[in-house]
């Protein structure tokens, strides 16, 4: 009996091995080829658009279609970037801004998550606070900069503005995700006697992983915007300070170089969060 079982297992293994080595069908190979071709075309188009933009930007000031003092041009921006690096202060300014962004982002996420959880736990509080949250989210936060400056001073106002910009959208996004959790799963958990706290921990929070990731993506960008706005008003260091300083001395190459650095920082942060999203998605499928 054991010999027959072993033979059957070997046969199944051989069959599986043959099936695994079976070549893909022509239709599947054609589909893969189209997918690769489409990806290459999209990448080539993206690179072409960037090159075209840079070429037009370089050409327009040199041909005096626009005023070079107002727009600068890519070669001058590169020169300005090199000068910032040679001065030895660029790393310091980037570090100041990054510390402010990370701290503000962490505070906004922690505070926003706590408030969203509290609103889900206590529906009456949500009914009371909902119009105020919508109002505060719609309020232009730049109007609060002078108030925060008077209340908290130069450094504290930067963090306050960044948190104010990011925290309300964090609350609204997370709470909306909590409310849209699968009602059948919640009903099933309550049928088995789960308390509201247990439903939150076992159903709502695990079911909103992608909502958290989407909130991270929005929150990081908003925190960066808030920090730069705060630095415009009060800071003596940071990338926002460099932008203001460069505009005051009419060094548009410095301003544009700093903006490019901000764009790179935003891209790196977004890529990191996207990688986190991919990792979580694979773990969820697994």
C-alpha positions as a LaTeX table, in Angstrom:
\begin{tabular}{lrrr}
\hline
Residue & $x$ (\AA) & $y$ (\AA) & $z$ (\AA) \\
\hline
Unk1 & 0.00 & 0.00 & 0.00 \\
Unk2 & 2.78 & 2.41 & 0.90 \\
Unk3 & 4.62 & 1.48 & $-2.30$ \\
Unk4 & 1.55 & 2.34 & $-4.40$ \\
Unk5 & 1.13 & 5.62 & $-2.51$ \\
Unk6 & 4.76 & 6.53 & $-3.15$ \\
Unk7 & 4.37 & 5.69 & $-6.84$ \\
Unk8 & 1.26 & 7.84 & $-7.07$ \\
Unk9 & 3.07 & 10.71 & $-5.31$ \\
Unk10 & 6.03 & 10.48 & $-7.68$ \\
Unk11 & 3.68 & 10.40 & $-10.66$ \\
Unk12 & 1.84 & 13.48 & $-9.37$ \\
Unk13 & 5.16 & 15.20 & $-8.76$ \\
Unk14 & 6.33 & 14.36 & $-12.25$ \\
Unk15 & 3.02 & 15.53 & $-13.67$ \\
Unk16 & 3.23 & 18.79 & $-11.72$ \\
Unk17 & 6.80 & 19.25 & $-12.87$ \\
Unk18 & 5.81 & 18.76 & $-16.49$ \\
Unk19 & 2.92 & 21.18 & $-16.01$ \\
Unk20 & 5.24 & 23.71 & $-14.40$ \\
Unk21 & 7.65 & 23.39 & $-17.34$ \\
Unk22 & 4.91 & 23.64 & $-19.92$ \\
Unk23 & 5.61 & 26.64 & $-22.14$ \\
Unk24 & 3.25 & 29.58 & $-22.06$ \\
Unk25 & 0.64 & 29.81 & $-24.76$ \\
Unk26 & 1.20 & 32.17 & $-27.71$ \\
Unk27 & $-1.69$ & 34.36 & $-26.56$ \\
Unk28 & $-0.17$ & 34.73 & $-23.08$ \\
Unk29 & 3.27 & 35.56 & $-24.53$ \\
Unk30 & 1.66 & 38.15 & $-26.78$ \\
Unk31 & $-0.14$ & 39.68 & $-23.79$ \\
Unk32 & 3.12 & 39.88 & $-21.82$ \\
Unk33 & 4.83 & 41.50 & $-24.80$ \\
Unk34 & 2.06 & 44.11 & $-25.03$ \\
Unk35 & 2.37 & 44.84 & $-21.31$ \\
Unk36 & 6.14 & 45.35 & $-21.60$ \\
Unk37 & 5.69 & 47.49 & $-24.69$ \\
Unk38 & 3.08 & 49.65 & $-22.94$ \\
Unk39 & 5.33 & 50.14 & $-19.90$ \\
Unk40 & 8.26 & 51.15 & $-22.11$ \\
Unk41 & 6.05 & 53.55 & $-24.04$ \\
Unk42 & 4.74 & 55.19 & $-20.85$ \\
Unk43 & 8.27 & 55.55 & $-19.45$ \\
Unk44 & 9.60 & 56.94 & $-22.73$ \\
Unk45 & 6.72 & 59.43 & $-22.90$ \\
Unk46 & 7.35 & 60.57 & $-19.33$ \\
Unk47 & 11.06 & 61.06 & $-20.01$ \\
Unk48 & 10.26 & 62.86 & $-23.25$ \\
Unk49 & 7.90 & 65.27 & $-21.50$ \\
Unk50 & 10.54 & 66.08 & $-18.88$ \\
Unk51 & 13.20 & 66.64 & $-21.56$ \\
Unk52 & 10.82 & 68.82 & $-23.60$ \\
Unk53 & 9.93 & 70.89 & $-20.53$ \\
Unk54 & 13.59 & 71.42 & $-19.62$ \\
Unk55 & 14.48 & 72.29 & $-23.21$ \\
Unk56 & 11.70 & 74.88 & $-23.46$ \\
Unk57 & 12.60 & 76.26 & $-20.05$ \\
Unk58 & 16.25 & 76.62 & $-21.12$ \\
Unk59 & 15.40 & 78.10 & $-24.51$ \\
Unk60 & 12.70 & 80.61 & $-23.54$ \\
Unk61 & 14.88 & 82.83 & $-21.28$ \\
Unk62 & 17.87 & 82.63 & $-23.62$ \\
Unk63 & 15.71 & 83.73 & $-26.55$ \\
Unk64 & 14.19 & 86.42 & $-24.31$ \\
Unk65 & 10.69 & 85.07 & $-24.73$ \\
Unk66 & 10.49 & 85.52 & $-20.97$ \\
Unk67 & 12.57 & 87.54 & $-18.53$ \\
Unk68 & 15.52 & 85.40 & $-17.31$ \\
Unk69 & 15.53 & 87.25 & $-13.99$ \\
Unk70 & 11.99 & 86.04 & $-13.30$ \\
Unk71 & 12.25 & 82.43 & $-14.45$ \\
Unk72 & 15.95 & 81.51 & $-14.50$ \\
Unk73 & 16.79 & 78.40 & $-16.58$ \\
Unk74 & 17.93 & 74.83 & $-15.89$ \\
Unk75 & 21.66 & 75.36 & $-16.39$ \\
Unk76 & 21.56 & 78.31 & $-13.98$ \\
Unk77 & 19.51 & 76.25 & $-11.52$ \\
Unk78 & 22.19 & 73.56 & $-11.61$ \\
Unk79 & 24.84 & 76.22 & $-11.00$ \\
Unk80 & 22.83 & 77.53 & $-8.07$ \\
Unk81 & 22.52 & 74.02 & $-6.66$ \\
Unk82 & 26.29 & 73.49 & $-6.94$ \\
Unk83 & 26.90 & 76.79 & $-5.15$ \\
Unk84 & 24.57 & 75.77 & $-2.33$ \\
Unk85 & 26.47 & 72.50 & $-1.96$ \\
Unk86 & 29.85 & 74.25 & $-2.01$ \\
Unk87 & 28.73 & 76.73 & 0.65 \\
Unk88 & 28.26 & 73.76 & 2.97 \\
Unk89 & 24.92 & 74.94 & 4.31 \\
Unk90 & 22.56 & 72.99 & 2.07 \\
Unk91 & 22.71 & 69.85 & 4.19 \\
Unk92 & 21.90 & 71.89 & 7.29 \\
Unk93 & 18.87 & 73.54 & 5.67 \\
Unk94 & 17.59 & 70.20 & 4.33 \\
Unk95 & 18.05 & 68.58 & 7.75 \\
Unk96 & 16.12 & 71.40 & 9.48 \\
Unk97 & 13.20 & 71.04 & 7.09 \\
Unk98 & 13.19 & 67.24 & 7.26 \\
Unk99 & 13.15 & 67.25 & 11.08 \\
Unk100 & 10.23 & 69.66 & 11.07 \\
Unk101 & 8.36 & 67.60 & 8.46 \\
Unk102 & 8.88 & 64.26 & 10.23 \\
Unk103 & 7.91 & 65.66 & 13.63 \\
Unk104 & 4.83 & 67.45 & 12.28 \\
Unk105 & 3.80 & 64.39 & 10.27 \\
Unk106 & 4.11 & 62.12 & 13.30 \\
Unk107 & 2.13 & 64.48 & 15.52 \\
Unk108 & $-0.61$ & 64.95 & 12.92 \\
Unk109 & $-0.94$ & 61.20 & 12.29 \\
Unk110 & $-0.99$ & 60.32 & 15.99 \\
Unk111 & $-3.44$ & 63.07 & 16.91 \\
Unk112 & $-5.63$ & 62.51 & 13.84 \\
Unk113 & $-5.79$ & 58.75 & 14.41 \\
Unk114 & $-6.67$ & 59.21 & 18.08 \\
Unk115 & $-9.49$ & 61.63 & 17.26 \\
Unk116 & $-10.83$ & 59.41 & 14.44 \\
Unk117 & $-10.88$ & 56.40 & 16.78 \\
Unk118 & $-12.64$ & 58.44 & 19.47 \\
Unk119 & $-15.27$ & 59.60 & 16.97 \\
Unk120 & $-15.94$ & 56.00 & 15.91 \\
Unk121 & $-16.10$ & 54.84 & 19.51 \\
Unk122 & $-18.52$ & 57.60 & 20.50 \\
Unk123 & $-20.99$ & 58.33 & 17.66 \\
Unk124 & $-22.64$ & 61.14 & 19.61 \\
Unk125 & $-19.33$ & 63.02 & 19.70 \\
Unk126 & $-19.08$ & 62.67 & 15.91 \\
Unk127 & $-22.55$ & 64.17 & 15.47 \\
Unk128 & $-21.56$ & 67.12 & 17.65 \\
Unk129 & $-18.10$ & 67.74 & 16.20 \\
Unk130 & $-18.63$ & 66.95 & 12.51 \\
Unk131 & $-19.52$ & 70.51 & 11.34 \\
Unk132 & $-16.59$ & 71.95 & 13.29 \\
Unk133 & $-14.15$ & 69.48 & 11.73 \\
Unk134 & $-15.43$ & 70.28 & 8.24 \\
Unk135 & $-15.11$ & 74.00 & 8.98 \\
Unk136 & $-11.55$ & 73.69 & 10.30 \\
Unk137 & $-10.53$ & 71.52 & 7.35 \\
Unk138 & $-11.89$ & 74.12 & 4.91 \\
Unk139 & $-10.29$ & 77.06 & 6.73 \\
Unk140 & $-7.16$ & 78.41 & 4.92 \\
Unk141 & $-4.44$ & 77.48 & 7.39 \\
Unk142 & $-2.13$ & 80.22 & 6.18 \\
Unk143 & $-4.47$ & 82.65 & 7.94 \\
Unk144 & $-3.39$ & 81.06 & 11.24 \\
Unk145 & 0.32 & 81.70 & 10.72 \\
Unk146 & 0.42 & 85.15 & 12.41 \\
Unk147 & $-1.64$ & 83.85 & 15.33 \\
Unk148 & 0.63 & 80.86 & 15.86 \\
Unk149 & 3.67 & 83.12 & 15.55 \\
Unk150 & 2.39 & 85.36 & 18.36 \\
Unk151 & 1.30 & 82.44 & 20.54 \\
Unk152 & 4.20 & 80.02 & 20.03 \\
Unk153 & 7.13 & 82.00 & 18.68 \\
Unk154 & 9.13 & 81.43 & 15.49 \\
Unk155 & 9.98 & 77.75 & 15.89 \\
Unk156 & 6.77 & 76.55 & 17.52 \\
Unk157 & 4.63 & 78.27 & 14.89 \\
Unk158 & 6.22 & 76.16 & 12.12 \\
Unk159 & 5.17 & 72.91 & 13.78 \\
Unk160 & 1.74 & 74.30 & 14.65 \\
Unk161 & 0.99 & 75.35 & 11.06 \\
Unk162 & 2.17 & 72.01 & 9.65 \\
Unk163 & 0.07 & 70.03 & 12.14 \\
Unk164 & $-2.96$ & 72.25 & 11.53 \\
Unk165 & $-2.67$ & 71.72 & 7.78 \\
Unk166 & $-2.46$ & 67.92 & 8.06 \\
Unk167 & $-4.45$ & 66.87 & 11.10 \\
Unk168 & $-8.00$ & 67.64 & 9.98 \\
Unk169 & $-7.77$ & 65.82 & 6.67 \\
Unk170 & $-6.26$ & 62.90 & 8.62 \\
Unk171 & $-9.27$ & 62.81 & 10.93 \\
Unk172 & $-11.78$ & 63.00 & 8.09 \\
Unk173 & $-10.09$ & 60.38 & 5.91 \\
Unk174 & $-9.63$ & 57.86 & 8.70 \\
Unk175 & $-13.08$ & 58.31 & 10.18 \\
Unk176 & $-14.66$ & 57.98 & 6.73 \\
Unk177 & $-12.75$ & 54.74 & 6.26 \\
Unk178 & $-13.88$ & 53.49 & 9.66 \\
Unk179 & $-17.52$ & 54.19 & 8.82 \\
Unk180 & $-17.21$ & 52.36 & 5.50 \\
Unk181 & $-15.91$ & 49.16 & 7.07 \\
Unk182 & $-17.82$ & 46.07 & 5.92 \\
Unk183 & $-21.06$ & 46.14 & 7.93 \\
Unk184 & $-21.45$ & 42.36 & 7.69 \\
Unk185 & $-18.13$ & 41.78 & 9.41 \\
Unk186 & $-19.07$ & 44.19 & 12.19 \\
Unk187 & $-22.46$ & 42.51 & 12.57 \\
Unk188 & $-20.81$ & 39.10 & 12.73 \\
Unk189 & $-18.40$ & 40.24 & 15.44 \\
Unk190 & $-21.24$ & 41.69 & 17.49 \\
Unk191 & $-23.24$ & 38.48 & 17.04 \\
Unk192 & $-20.41$ & 36.64 & 18.78 \\
Unk193 & $-20.58$ & 39.12 & 21.64 \\
Unk194 & $-17.68$ & 41.45 & 20.76 \\
Unk195 & $-17.69$ & 44.79 & 22.53 \\
Unk196 & $-17.26$ & 47.99 & 20.54 \\
Unk197 & $-13.59$ & 48.19 & 21.53 \\
Unk198 & $-13.03$ & 44.63 & 20.32 \\
Unk199 & $-14.81$ & 45.36 & 17.02 \\
Unk200 & $-12.47$ & 48.32 & 16.56 \\
Unk201 & $-9.37$ & 46.26 & 17.25 \\
Unk202 & $-10.35$ & 43.09 & 15.40 \\
Unk203 & $-12.40$ & 44.39 & 12.46 \\
Unk204 & $-12.24$ & 48.14 & 11.87 \\
Unk205 & $-8.52$ & 48.82 & 12.20 \\
Unk206 & $-7.33$ & 45.72 & 10.25 \\
Unk207 & $-9.91$ & 46.47 & 7.56 \\
Unk208 & $-8.57$ & 49.99 & 7.00 \\
Unk209 & $-4.88$ & 49.35 & 6.36 \\
Unk210 & $-5.09$ & 50.86 & 2.89 \\
Unk211 & $-6.97$ & 53.85 & 4.29 \\
Unk212 & $-4.05$ & 54.43 & 6.64 \\
Unk213 & $-1.62$ & 54.24 & 3.72 \\
Unk214 & $-3.70$ & 56.68 & 1.67 \\
Unk215 & $-3.78$ & 59.00 & 4.67 \\
Unk216 & $-0.01$ & 58.74 & 4.97 \\
Unk217 & 0.38 & 59.81 & 1.35 \\
Unk218 & $-1.86$ & 62.84 & 1.81 \\
Unk219 & $-0.48$ & 63.69 & 5.24 \\
Unk220 & 3.19 & 63.76 & 4.30 \\
Unk221 & 2.58 & 66.18 & 1.45 \\
Unk222 & 0.42 & 68.41 & 3.61 \\
Unk223 & 2.97 & 68.38 & 6.43 \\
Unk224 & 5.67 & 69.43 & 3.97 \\
Unk225 & 3.46 & 72.25 & 2.68 \\
Unk226 & 2.73 & 73.38 & 6.23 \\
Unk227 & 6.39 & 73.41 & 7.19 \\
Unk228 & 7.39 & 75.48 & 4.15 \\
Unk229 & 4.57 & 77.97 & 4.81 \\
Unk230 & 5.71 & 78.25 & 8.42 \\
Unk231 & 9.32 & 78.76 & 7.35 \\
Unk232 & 8.25 & 81.54 & 5.01 \\
Unk233 & 6.94 & 83.44 & 8.02 \\
Unk234 & 9.38 & 82.75 & 10.81 \\
Unk235 & 12.35 & 80.53 & 10.12 \\
Unk236 & 16.01 & 81.48 & 9.85 \\
Unk237 & 16.92 & 78.07 & 8.46 \\
Unk238 & 15.37 & 75.44 & 6.23 \\
Unk239 & 14.38 & 75.20 & 2.59 \\
Unk240 & 11.52 & 77.67 & 3.03 \\
Unk241 & 14.03 & 80.18 & 4.36 \\
Unk242 & 16.24 & 79.62 & 1.31 \\
Unk243 & 13.31 & 80.31 & $-1.01$ \\
Unk244 & 12.47 & 83.57 & 0.77 \\
Unk245 & 16.12 & 84.62 & 0.96 \\
Unk246 & 16.72 & 83.85 & $-2.71$ \\
Unk247 & 13.67 & 85.86 & $-3.77$ \\
Unk248 & 14.76 & 88.83 & $-1.66$ \\
Unk249 & 18.15 & 89.03 & $-3.38$ \\
Unk250 & 16.67 & 88.17 & $-6.83$ \\
Unk251 & 18.52 & 84.85 & $-7.04$ \\
Unk252 & 15.91 & 82.87 & $-8.94$ \\
Unk253 & 18.46 & 80.13 & $-9.58$ \\
Unk254 & 18.64 & 79.58 & $-5.81$ \\
Unk255 & 14.85 & 79.65 & $-5.52$ \\
Unk256 & 14.36 & 77.17 & $-8.36$ \\
Unk257 & 17.12 & 74.89 & $-7.08$ \\
Unk258 & 15.45 & 74.79 & $-3.66$ \\
Unk259 & 12.08 & 74.01 & $-5.24$ \\
Unk260 & 13.67 & 71.15 & $-7.19$ \\
Unk261 & 15.12 & 69.80 & $-3.93$ \\
Unk262 & 11.66 & 69.95 & $-2.37$ \\
Unk263 & 10.29 & 68.03 & $-5.35$ \\
Unk264 & 12.95 & 65.34 & $-4.93$ \\
Unk265 & 12.20 & 65.06 & $-1.21$ \\
Unk266 & 8.48 & 64.71 & $-1.95$ \\
Unk267 & 9.19 & 62.04 & $-4.57$ \\
Unk268 & 11.42 & 60.04 & $-2.22$ \\
Unk269 & 8.86 & 60.17 & 0.59 \\
Unk270 & 6.04 & 59.17 & $-1.75$ \\
Unk271 & 8.12 & 56.28 & $-3.14$ \\
Unk272 & 8.78 & 55.06 & 0.40 \\
Unk273 & 5.08 & 55.09 & 1.28 \\
Unk274 & 4.24 & 53.40 & $-2.04$ \\
Unk275 & 6.75 & 50.68 & $-1.20$ \\
Unk276 & 5.08 & 50.28 & 2.19 \\
Unk277 & 1.70 & 49.98 & 0.46 \\
Unk278 & 3.04 & 47.29 & $-1.87$ \\
Unk279 & 4.53 & 45.36 & 1.05 \\
Unk280 & 1.29 & 45.51 & 3.03 \\
Unk281 & $-0.72$ & 44.44 & $-0.02$ \\
Unk282 & 1.48 & 41.39 & $-0.55$ \\
Unk283 & 1.24 & 40.49 & 3.14 \\
Unk284 & $-2.54$ & 40.86 & 3.05 \\
Unk285 & $-2.80$ & 38.60 & 0.01 \\
Unk286 & $-0.46$ & 36.11 & 1.62 \\
\hline
\end{tabular}
